mmCIF file of N, CA and C and ligand atoms in Angstrom:
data_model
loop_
_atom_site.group_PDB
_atom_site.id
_atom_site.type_symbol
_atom_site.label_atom_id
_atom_site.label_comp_id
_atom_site.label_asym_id
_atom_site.label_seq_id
_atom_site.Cartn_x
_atom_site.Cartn_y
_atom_site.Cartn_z
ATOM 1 N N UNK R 278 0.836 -1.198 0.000
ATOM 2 C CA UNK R 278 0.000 0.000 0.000
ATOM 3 C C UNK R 278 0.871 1.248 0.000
ATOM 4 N N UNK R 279 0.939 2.619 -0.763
ATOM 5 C CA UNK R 279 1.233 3.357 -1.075
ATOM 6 C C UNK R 279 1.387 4.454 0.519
ATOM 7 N N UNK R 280 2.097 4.628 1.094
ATOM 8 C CA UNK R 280 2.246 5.347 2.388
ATOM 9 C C UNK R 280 1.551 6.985 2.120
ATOM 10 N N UNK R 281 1.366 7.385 2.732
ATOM 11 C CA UNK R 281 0.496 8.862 2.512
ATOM 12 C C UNK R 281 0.819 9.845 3.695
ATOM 13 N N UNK R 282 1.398 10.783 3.497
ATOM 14 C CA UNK R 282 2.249 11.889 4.235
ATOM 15 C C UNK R 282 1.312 13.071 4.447
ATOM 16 N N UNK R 283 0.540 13.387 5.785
ATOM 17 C CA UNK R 283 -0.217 14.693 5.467
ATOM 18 C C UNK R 283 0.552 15.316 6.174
ATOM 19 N N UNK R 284 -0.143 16.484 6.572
ATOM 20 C CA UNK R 284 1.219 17.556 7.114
ATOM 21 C C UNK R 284 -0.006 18.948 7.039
ATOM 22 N N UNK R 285 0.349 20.158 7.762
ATOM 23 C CA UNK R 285 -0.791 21.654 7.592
ATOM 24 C C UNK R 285 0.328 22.878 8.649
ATOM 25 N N UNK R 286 -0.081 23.525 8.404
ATOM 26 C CA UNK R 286 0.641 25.151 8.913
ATOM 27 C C UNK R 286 0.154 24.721 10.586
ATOM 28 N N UNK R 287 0.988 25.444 11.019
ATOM 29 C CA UNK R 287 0.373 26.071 12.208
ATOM 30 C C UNK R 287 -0.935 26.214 12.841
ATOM 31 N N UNK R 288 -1.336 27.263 12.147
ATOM 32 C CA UNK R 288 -2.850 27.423 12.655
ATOM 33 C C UNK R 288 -4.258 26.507 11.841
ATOM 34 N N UNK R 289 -3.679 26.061 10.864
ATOM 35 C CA UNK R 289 -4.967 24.330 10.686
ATOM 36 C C UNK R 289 -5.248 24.671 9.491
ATOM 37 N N UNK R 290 -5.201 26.165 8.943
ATOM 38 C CA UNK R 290 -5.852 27.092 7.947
ATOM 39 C C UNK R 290 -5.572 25.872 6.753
ATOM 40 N N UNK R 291 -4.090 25.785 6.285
ATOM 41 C CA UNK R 291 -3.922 24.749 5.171
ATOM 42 C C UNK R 291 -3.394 23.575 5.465
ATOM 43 N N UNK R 292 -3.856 22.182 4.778
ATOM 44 C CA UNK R 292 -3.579 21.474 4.826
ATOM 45 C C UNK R 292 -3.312 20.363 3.735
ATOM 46 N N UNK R 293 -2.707 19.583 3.835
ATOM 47 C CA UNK R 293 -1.983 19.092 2.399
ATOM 48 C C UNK R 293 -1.142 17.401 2.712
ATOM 49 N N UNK R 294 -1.866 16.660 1.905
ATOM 50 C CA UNK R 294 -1.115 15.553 1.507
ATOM 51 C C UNK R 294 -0.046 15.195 0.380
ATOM 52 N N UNK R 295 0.680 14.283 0.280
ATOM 53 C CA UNK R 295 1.728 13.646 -0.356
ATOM 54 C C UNK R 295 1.614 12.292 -0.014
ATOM 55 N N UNK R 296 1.869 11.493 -1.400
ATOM 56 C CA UNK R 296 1.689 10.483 -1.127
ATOM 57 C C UNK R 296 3.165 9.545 -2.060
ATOM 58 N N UNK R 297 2.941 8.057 -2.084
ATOM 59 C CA UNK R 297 4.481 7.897 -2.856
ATOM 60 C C UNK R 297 5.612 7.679 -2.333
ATOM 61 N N UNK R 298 6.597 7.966 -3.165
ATOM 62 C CA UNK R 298 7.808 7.583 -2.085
ATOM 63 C C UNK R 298 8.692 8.806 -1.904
ATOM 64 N N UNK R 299 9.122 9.897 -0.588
ATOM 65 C CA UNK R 299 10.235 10.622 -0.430
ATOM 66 C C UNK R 299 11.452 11.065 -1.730
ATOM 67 N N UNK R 300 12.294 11.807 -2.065
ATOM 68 C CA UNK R 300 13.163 11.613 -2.600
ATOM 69 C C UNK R 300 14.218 12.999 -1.826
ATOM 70 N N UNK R 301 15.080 12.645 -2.221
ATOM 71 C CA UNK R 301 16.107 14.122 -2.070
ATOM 72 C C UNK R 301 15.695 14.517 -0.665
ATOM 73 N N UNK R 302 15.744 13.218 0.747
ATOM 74 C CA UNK R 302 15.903 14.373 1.706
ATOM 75 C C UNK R 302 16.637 14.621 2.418
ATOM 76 N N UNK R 303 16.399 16.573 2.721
ATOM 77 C CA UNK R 303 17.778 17.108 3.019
ATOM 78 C C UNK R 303 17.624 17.955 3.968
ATOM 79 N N UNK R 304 18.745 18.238 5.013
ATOM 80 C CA UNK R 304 18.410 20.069 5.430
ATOM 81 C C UNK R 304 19.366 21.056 4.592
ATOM 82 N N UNK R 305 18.894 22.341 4.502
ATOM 83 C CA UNK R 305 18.956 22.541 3.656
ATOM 84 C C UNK R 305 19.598 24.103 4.459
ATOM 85 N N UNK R 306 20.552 24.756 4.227
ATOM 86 C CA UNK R 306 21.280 25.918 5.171
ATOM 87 C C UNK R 306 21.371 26.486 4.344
ATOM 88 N N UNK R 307 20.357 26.790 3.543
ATOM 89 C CA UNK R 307 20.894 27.956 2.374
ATOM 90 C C UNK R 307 20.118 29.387 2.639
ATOM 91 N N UNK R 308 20.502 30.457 2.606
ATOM 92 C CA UNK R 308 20.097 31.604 2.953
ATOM 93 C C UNK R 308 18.667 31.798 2.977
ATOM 94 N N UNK R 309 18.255 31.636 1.930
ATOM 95 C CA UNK R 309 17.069 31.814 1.416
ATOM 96 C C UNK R 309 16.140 31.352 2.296
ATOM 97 N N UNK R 310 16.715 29.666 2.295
ATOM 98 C CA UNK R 310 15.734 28.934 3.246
ATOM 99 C C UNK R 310 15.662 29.210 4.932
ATOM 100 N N UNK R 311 16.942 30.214 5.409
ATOM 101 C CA UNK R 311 16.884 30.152 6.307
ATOM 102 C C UNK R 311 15.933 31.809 6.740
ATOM 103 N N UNK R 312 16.326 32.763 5.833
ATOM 104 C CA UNK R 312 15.602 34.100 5.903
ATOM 105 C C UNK R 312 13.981 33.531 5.628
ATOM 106 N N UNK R 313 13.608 32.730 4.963
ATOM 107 C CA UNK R 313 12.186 32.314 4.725
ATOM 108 C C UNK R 313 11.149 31.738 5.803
ATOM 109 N N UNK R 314 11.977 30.972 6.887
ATOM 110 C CA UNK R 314 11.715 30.012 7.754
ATOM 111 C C UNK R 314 12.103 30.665 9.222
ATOM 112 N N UNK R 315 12.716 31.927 8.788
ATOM 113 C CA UNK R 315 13.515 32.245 10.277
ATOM 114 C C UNK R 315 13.370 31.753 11.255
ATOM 115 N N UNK R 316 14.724 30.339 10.600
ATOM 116 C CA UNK R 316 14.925 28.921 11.601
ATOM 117 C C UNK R 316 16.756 28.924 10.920
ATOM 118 N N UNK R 317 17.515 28.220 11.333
ATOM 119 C CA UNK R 317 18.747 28.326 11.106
ATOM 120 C C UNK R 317 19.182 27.476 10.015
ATOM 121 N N UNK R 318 17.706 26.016 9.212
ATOM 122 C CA UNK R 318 17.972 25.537 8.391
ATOM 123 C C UNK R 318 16.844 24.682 8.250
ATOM 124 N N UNK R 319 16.397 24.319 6.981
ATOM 125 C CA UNK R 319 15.232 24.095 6.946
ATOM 126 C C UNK R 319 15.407 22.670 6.179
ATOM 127 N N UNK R 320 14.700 21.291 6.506
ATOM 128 C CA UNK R 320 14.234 20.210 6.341
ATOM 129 C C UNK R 320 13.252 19.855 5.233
ATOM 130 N N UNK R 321 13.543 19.326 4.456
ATOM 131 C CA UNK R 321 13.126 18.707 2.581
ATOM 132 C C UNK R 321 13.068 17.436 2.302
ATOM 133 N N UNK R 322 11.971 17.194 1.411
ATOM 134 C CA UNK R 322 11.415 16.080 0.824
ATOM 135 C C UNK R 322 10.596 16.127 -0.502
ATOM 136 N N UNK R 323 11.274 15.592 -1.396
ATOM 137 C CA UNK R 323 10.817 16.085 -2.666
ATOM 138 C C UNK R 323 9.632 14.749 -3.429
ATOM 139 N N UNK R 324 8.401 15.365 -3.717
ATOM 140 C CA UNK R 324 7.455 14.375 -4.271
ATOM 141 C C UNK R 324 7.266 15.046 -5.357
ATOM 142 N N UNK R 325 6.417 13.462 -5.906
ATOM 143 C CA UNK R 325 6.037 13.817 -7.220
ATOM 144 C C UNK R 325 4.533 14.939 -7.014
ATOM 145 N N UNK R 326 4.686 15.406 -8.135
ATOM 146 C CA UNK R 326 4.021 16.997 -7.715
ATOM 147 C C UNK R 326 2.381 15.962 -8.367
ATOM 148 N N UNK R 327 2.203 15.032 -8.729
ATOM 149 C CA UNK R 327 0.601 14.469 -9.507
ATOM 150 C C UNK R 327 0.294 13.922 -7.921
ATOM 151 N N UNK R 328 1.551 13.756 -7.124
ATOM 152 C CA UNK R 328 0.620 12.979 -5.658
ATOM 153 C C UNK R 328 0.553 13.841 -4.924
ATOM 154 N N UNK R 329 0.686 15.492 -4.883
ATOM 155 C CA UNK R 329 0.575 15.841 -3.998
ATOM 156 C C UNK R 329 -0.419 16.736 -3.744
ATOM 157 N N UNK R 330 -1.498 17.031 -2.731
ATOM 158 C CA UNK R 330 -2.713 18.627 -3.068
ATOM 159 C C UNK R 330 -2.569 18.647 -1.947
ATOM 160 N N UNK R 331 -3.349 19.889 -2.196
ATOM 161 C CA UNK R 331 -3.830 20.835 -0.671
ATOM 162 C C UNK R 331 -4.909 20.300 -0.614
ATOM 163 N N UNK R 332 -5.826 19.774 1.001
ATOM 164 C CA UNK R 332 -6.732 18.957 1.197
ATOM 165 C C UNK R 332 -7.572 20.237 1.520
ATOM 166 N N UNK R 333 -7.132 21.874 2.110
ATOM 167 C CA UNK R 333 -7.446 22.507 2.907
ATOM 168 C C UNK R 333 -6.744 24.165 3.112
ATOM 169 N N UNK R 334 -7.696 25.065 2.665
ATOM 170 C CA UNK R 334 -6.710 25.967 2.578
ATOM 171 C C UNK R 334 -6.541 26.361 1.206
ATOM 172 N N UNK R 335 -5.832 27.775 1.138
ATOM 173 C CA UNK R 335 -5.055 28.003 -0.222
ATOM 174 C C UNK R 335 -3.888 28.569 0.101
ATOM 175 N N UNK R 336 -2.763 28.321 0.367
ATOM 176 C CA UNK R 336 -1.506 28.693 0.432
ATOM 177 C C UNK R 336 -1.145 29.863 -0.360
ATOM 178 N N UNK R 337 -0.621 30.906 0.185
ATOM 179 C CA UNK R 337 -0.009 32.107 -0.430
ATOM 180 C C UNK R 337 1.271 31.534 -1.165
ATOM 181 N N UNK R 338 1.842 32.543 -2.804
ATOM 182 C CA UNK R 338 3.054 31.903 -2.864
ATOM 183 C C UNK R 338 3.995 33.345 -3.124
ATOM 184 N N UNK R 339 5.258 33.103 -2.982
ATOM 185 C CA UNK R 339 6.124 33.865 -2.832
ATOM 186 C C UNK R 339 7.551 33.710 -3.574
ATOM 187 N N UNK R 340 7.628 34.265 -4.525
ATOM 188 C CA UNK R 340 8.913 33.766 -5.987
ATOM 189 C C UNK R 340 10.141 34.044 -4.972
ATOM 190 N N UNK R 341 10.866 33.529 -4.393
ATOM 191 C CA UNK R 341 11.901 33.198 -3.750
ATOM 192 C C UNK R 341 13.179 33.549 -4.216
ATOM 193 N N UNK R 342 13.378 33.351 -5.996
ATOM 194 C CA UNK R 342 14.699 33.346 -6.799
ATOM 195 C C UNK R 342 13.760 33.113 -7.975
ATOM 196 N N UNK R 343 14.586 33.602 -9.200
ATOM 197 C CA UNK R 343 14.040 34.015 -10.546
ATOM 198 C C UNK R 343 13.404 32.399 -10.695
ATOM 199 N N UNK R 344 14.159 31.687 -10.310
ATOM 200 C CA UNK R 344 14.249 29.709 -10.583
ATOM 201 C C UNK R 344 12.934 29.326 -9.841
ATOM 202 N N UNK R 345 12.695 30.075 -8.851
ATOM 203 C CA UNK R 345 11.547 29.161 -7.551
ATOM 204 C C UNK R 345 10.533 29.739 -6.866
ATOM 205 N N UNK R 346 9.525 29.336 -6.746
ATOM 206 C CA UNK R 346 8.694 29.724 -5.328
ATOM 207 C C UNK R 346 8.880 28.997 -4.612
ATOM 208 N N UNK R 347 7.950 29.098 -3.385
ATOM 209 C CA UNK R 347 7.260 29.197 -2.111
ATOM 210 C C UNK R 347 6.117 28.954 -1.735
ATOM 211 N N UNK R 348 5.539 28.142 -1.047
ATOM 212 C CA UNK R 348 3.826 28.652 -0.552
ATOM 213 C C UNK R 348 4.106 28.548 1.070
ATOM 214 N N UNK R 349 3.228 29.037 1.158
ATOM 215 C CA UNK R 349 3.170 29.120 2.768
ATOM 216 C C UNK R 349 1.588 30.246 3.109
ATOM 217 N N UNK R 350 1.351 29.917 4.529
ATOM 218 C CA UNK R 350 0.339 30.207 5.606
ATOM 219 C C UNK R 350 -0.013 31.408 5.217
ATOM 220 N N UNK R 351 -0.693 32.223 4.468
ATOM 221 C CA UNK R 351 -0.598 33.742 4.993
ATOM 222 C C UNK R 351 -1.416 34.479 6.255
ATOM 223 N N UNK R 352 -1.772 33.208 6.859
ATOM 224 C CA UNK R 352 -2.761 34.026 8.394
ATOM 225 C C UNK R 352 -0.953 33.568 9.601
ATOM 226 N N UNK R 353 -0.599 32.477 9.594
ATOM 227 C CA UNK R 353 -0.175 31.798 10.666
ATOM 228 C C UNK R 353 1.715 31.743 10.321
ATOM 229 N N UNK R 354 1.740 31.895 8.436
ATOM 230 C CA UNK R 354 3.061 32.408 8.012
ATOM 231 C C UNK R 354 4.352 31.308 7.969
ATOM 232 N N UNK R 355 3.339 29.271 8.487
ATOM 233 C CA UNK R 355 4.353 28.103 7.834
ATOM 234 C C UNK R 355 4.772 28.381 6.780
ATOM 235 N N UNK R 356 6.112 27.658 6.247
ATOM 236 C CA UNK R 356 6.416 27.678 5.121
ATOM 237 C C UNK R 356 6.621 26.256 4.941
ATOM 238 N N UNK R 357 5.550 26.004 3.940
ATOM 239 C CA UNK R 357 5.020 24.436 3.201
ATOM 240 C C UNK R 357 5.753 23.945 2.141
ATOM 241 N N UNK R 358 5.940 24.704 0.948
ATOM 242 C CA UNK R 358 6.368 23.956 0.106
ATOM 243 C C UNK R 358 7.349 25.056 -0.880
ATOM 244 N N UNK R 359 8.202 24.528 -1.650
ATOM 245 C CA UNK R 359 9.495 24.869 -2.707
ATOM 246 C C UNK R 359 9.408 24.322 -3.662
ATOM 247 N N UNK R 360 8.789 24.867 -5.198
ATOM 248 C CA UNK R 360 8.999 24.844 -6.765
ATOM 249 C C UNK R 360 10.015 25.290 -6.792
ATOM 250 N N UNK R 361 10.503 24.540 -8.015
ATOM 251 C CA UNK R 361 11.571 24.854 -9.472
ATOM 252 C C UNK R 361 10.462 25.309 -10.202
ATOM 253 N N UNK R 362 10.522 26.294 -11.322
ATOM 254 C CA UNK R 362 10.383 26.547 -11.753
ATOM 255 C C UNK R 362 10.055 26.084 -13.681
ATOM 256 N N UNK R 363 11.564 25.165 -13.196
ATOM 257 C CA UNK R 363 11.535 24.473 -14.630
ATOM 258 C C UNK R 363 11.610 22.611 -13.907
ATOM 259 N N UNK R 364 10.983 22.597 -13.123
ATOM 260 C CA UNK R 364 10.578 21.290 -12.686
ATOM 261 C C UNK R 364 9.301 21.436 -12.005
ATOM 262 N N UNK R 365 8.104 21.415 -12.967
ATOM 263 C CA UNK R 365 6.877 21.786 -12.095
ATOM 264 C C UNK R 365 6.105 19.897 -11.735
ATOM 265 N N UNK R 366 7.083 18.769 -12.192
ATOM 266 C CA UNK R 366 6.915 17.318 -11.984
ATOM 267 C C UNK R 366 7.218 17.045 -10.732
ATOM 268 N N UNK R 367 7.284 18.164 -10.019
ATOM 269 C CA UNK R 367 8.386 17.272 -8.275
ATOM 270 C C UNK R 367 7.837 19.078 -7.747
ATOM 271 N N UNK R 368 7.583 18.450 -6.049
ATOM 272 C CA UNK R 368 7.715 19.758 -5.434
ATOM 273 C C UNK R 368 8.322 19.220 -4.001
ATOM 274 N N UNK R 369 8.773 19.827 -3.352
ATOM 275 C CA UNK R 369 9.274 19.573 -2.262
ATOM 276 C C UNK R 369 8.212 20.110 -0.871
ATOM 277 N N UNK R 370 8.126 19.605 -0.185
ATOM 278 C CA UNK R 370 7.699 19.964 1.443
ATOM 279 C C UNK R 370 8.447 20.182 2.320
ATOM 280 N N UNK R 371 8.194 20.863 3.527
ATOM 281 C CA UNK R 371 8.689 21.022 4.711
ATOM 282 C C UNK R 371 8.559 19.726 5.476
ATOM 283 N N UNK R 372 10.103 19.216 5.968
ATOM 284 C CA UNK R 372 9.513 17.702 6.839
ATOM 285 C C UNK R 372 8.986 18.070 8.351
ATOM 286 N N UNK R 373 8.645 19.486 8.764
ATOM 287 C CA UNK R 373 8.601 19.643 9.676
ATOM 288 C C UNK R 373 7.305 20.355 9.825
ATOM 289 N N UNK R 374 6.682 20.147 8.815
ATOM 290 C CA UNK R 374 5.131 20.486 8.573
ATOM 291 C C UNK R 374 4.678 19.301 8.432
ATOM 292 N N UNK R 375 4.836 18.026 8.456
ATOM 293 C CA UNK R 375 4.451 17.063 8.612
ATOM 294 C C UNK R 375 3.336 17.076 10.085
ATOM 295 N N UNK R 376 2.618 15.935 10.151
ATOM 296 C CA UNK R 376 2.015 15.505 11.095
ATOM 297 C C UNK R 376 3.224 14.376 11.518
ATOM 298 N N UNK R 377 3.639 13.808 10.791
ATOM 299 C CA UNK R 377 4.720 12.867 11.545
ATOM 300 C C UNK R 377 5.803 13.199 11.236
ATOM 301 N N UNK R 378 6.265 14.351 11.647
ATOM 302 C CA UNK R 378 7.674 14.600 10.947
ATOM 303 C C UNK R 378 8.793 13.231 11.220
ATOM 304 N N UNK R 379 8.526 12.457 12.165
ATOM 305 C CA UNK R 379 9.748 11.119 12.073
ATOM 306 C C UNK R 379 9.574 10.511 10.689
ATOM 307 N N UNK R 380 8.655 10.941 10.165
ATOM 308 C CA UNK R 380 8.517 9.753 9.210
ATOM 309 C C UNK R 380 9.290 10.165 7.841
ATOM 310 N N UNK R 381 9.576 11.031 7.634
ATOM 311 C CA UNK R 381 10.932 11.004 6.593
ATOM 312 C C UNK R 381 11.948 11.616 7.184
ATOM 313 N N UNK R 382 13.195 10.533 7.073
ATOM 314 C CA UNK R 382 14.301 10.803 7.823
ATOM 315 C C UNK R 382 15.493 11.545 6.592
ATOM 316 N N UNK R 383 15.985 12.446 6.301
ATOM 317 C CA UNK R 383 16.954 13.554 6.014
ATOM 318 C C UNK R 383 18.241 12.330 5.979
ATOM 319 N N UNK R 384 18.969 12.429 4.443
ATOM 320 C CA UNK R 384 20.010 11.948 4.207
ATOM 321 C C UNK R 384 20.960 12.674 4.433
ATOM 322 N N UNK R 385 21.145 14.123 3.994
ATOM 323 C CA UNK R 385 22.376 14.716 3.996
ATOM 324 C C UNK R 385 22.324 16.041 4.492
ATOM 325 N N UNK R 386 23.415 16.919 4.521
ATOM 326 C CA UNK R 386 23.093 18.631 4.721
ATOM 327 C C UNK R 386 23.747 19.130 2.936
ATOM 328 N N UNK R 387 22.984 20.571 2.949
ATOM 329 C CA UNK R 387 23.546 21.298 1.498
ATOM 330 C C UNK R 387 23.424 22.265 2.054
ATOM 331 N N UNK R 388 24.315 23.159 1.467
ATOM 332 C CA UNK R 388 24.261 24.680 1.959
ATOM 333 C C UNK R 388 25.581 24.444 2.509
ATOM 334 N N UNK R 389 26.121 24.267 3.330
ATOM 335 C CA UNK R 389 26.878 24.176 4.462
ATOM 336 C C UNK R 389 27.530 25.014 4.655
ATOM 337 N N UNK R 390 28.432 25.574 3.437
ATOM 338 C CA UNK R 390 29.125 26.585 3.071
ATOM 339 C C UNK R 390 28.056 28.235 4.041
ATOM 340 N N UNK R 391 27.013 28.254 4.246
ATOM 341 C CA UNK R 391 26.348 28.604 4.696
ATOM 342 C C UNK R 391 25.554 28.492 6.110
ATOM 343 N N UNK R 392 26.115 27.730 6.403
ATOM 344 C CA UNK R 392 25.900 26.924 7.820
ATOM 345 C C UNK R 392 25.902 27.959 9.257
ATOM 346 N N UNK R 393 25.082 27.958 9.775
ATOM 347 C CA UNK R 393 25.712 29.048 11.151
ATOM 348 C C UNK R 393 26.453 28.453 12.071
ATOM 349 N N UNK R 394 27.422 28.778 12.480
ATOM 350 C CA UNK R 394 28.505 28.598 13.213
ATOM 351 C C UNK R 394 27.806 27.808 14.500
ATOM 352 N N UNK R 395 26.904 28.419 15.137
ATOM 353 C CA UNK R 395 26.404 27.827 16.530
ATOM 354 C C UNK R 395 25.756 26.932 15.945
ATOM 355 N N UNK R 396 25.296 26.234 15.058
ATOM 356 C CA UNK R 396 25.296 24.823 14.878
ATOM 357 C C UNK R 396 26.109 23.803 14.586
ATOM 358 N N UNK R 397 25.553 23.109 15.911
ATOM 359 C CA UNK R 397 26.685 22.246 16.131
ATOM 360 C C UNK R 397 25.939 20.787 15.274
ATOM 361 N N UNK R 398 26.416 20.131 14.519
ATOM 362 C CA UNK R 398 25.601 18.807 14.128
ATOM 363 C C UNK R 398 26.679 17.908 14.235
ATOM 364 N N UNK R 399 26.238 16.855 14.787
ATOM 365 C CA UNK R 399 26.954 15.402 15.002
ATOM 366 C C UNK R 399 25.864 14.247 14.027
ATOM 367 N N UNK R 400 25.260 14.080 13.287
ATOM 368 C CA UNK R 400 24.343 13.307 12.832
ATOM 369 C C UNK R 400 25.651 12.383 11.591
ATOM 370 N N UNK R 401 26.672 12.737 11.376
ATOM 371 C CA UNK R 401 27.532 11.881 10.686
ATOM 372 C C UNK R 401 26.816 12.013 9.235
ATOM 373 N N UNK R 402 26.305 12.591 9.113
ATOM 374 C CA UNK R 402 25.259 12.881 7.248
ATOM 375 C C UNK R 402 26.234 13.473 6.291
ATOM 376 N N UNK R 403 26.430 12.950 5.485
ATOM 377 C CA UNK R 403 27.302 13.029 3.971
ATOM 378 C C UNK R 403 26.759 15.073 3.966
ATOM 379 N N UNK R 404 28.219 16.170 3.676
ATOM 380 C CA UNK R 404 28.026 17.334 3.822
ATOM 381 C C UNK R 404 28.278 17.811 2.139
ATOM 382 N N UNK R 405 27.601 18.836 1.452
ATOM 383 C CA UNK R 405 27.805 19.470 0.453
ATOM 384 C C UNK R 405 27.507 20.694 0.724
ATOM 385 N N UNK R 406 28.742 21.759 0.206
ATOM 386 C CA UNK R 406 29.278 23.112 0.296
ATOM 387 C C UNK R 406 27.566 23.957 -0.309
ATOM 388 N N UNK R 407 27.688 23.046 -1.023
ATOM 389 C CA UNK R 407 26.378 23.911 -2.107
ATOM 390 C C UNK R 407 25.092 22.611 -2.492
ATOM 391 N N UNK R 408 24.797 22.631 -3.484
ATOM 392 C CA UNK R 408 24.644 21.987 -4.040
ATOM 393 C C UNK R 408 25.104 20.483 -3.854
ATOM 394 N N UNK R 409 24.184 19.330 -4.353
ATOM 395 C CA UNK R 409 25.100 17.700 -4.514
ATOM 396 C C UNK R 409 26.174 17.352 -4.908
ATOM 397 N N UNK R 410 26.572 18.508 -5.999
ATOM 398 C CA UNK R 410 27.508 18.091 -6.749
ATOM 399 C C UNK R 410 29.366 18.285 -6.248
ATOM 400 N N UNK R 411 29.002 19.422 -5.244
ATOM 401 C CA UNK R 411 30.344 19.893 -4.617
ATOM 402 C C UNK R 411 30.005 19.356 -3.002
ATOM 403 N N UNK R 412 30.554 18.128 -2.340
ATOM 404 C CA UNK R 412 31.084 17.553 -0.978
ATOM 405 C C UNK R 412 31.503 18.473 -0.280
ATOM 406 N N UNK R 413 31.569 18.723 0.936
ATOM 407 C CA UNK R 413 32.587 19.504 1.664
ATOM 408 C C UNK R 413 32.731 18.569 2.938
HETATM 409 ZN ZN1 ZN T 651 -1.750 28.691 9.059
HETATM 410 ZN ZN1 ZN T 652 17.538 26.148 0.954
#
């Protein structure tokens, strides 16, 4: 049976399933995500965008970088989900807008190069400067 991921903002306003299997998950220390979330690094899971709706709600969205949006809460101000732009087949979620956030566990960090100093992480997770393609 196909596992099914719901997840909603803060205040209940939106709410939203995913269903399928996880891909690409990451935390993610990149500026953007961290000025967006004002949190020090923000937690990702990328689905296929045909399994995923809003059950509840209409999410505000917010163009992030010429490449991407955003949706998120506009009463309560979660930040739910991250488009490409030129990948409208996959969208990513917040794993921490989950109702079970244990339930997708984070492979690696990106950003790092970006990382705030007072985080300290011991989780032993494979590190990239930027992007997948550059390790650090
Ligand atoms: Zn809300
Ligand atoms: Zn980011």
């Amino acid at each position: 049976m196909e596992q099914t991921y719901a997840g909603g903002c803060l205040c209940g306003a939106i709410r939203y399933v995913a269903r399928g299997t996880p891909s690409n998950q990451t935390h993610c220390h990149c500026e953007t995500c961290r000025r967006a979330s004002g949190a020090p690094f923000v937690s990702w899971a990328t689905f296929p965008n045909a399994q995923f709706s809003f059950t509840a709600g209409q999410p505000s969205r917010y163009d992030s970088s010429v490449r991407a949006f955003r949706q998120f809460c506009a009463r309560c101000g979660t930040q739910l989900t991250f488009q490409l732009n030129g990948a409208p087949e996959t969208i990513d979620i917040t794993l921490a807008s989950l109702d079970q956030p244990a339930s997708v566990v984070p492979v690696d960090h990106i950003w790092t190069k970006r990382q705030i100093p007072w985080v300290k992480l011991a989780d032993g997770l494979p590190r990239f400067e930027t992007d997948r393609k550059t390790q650090s």
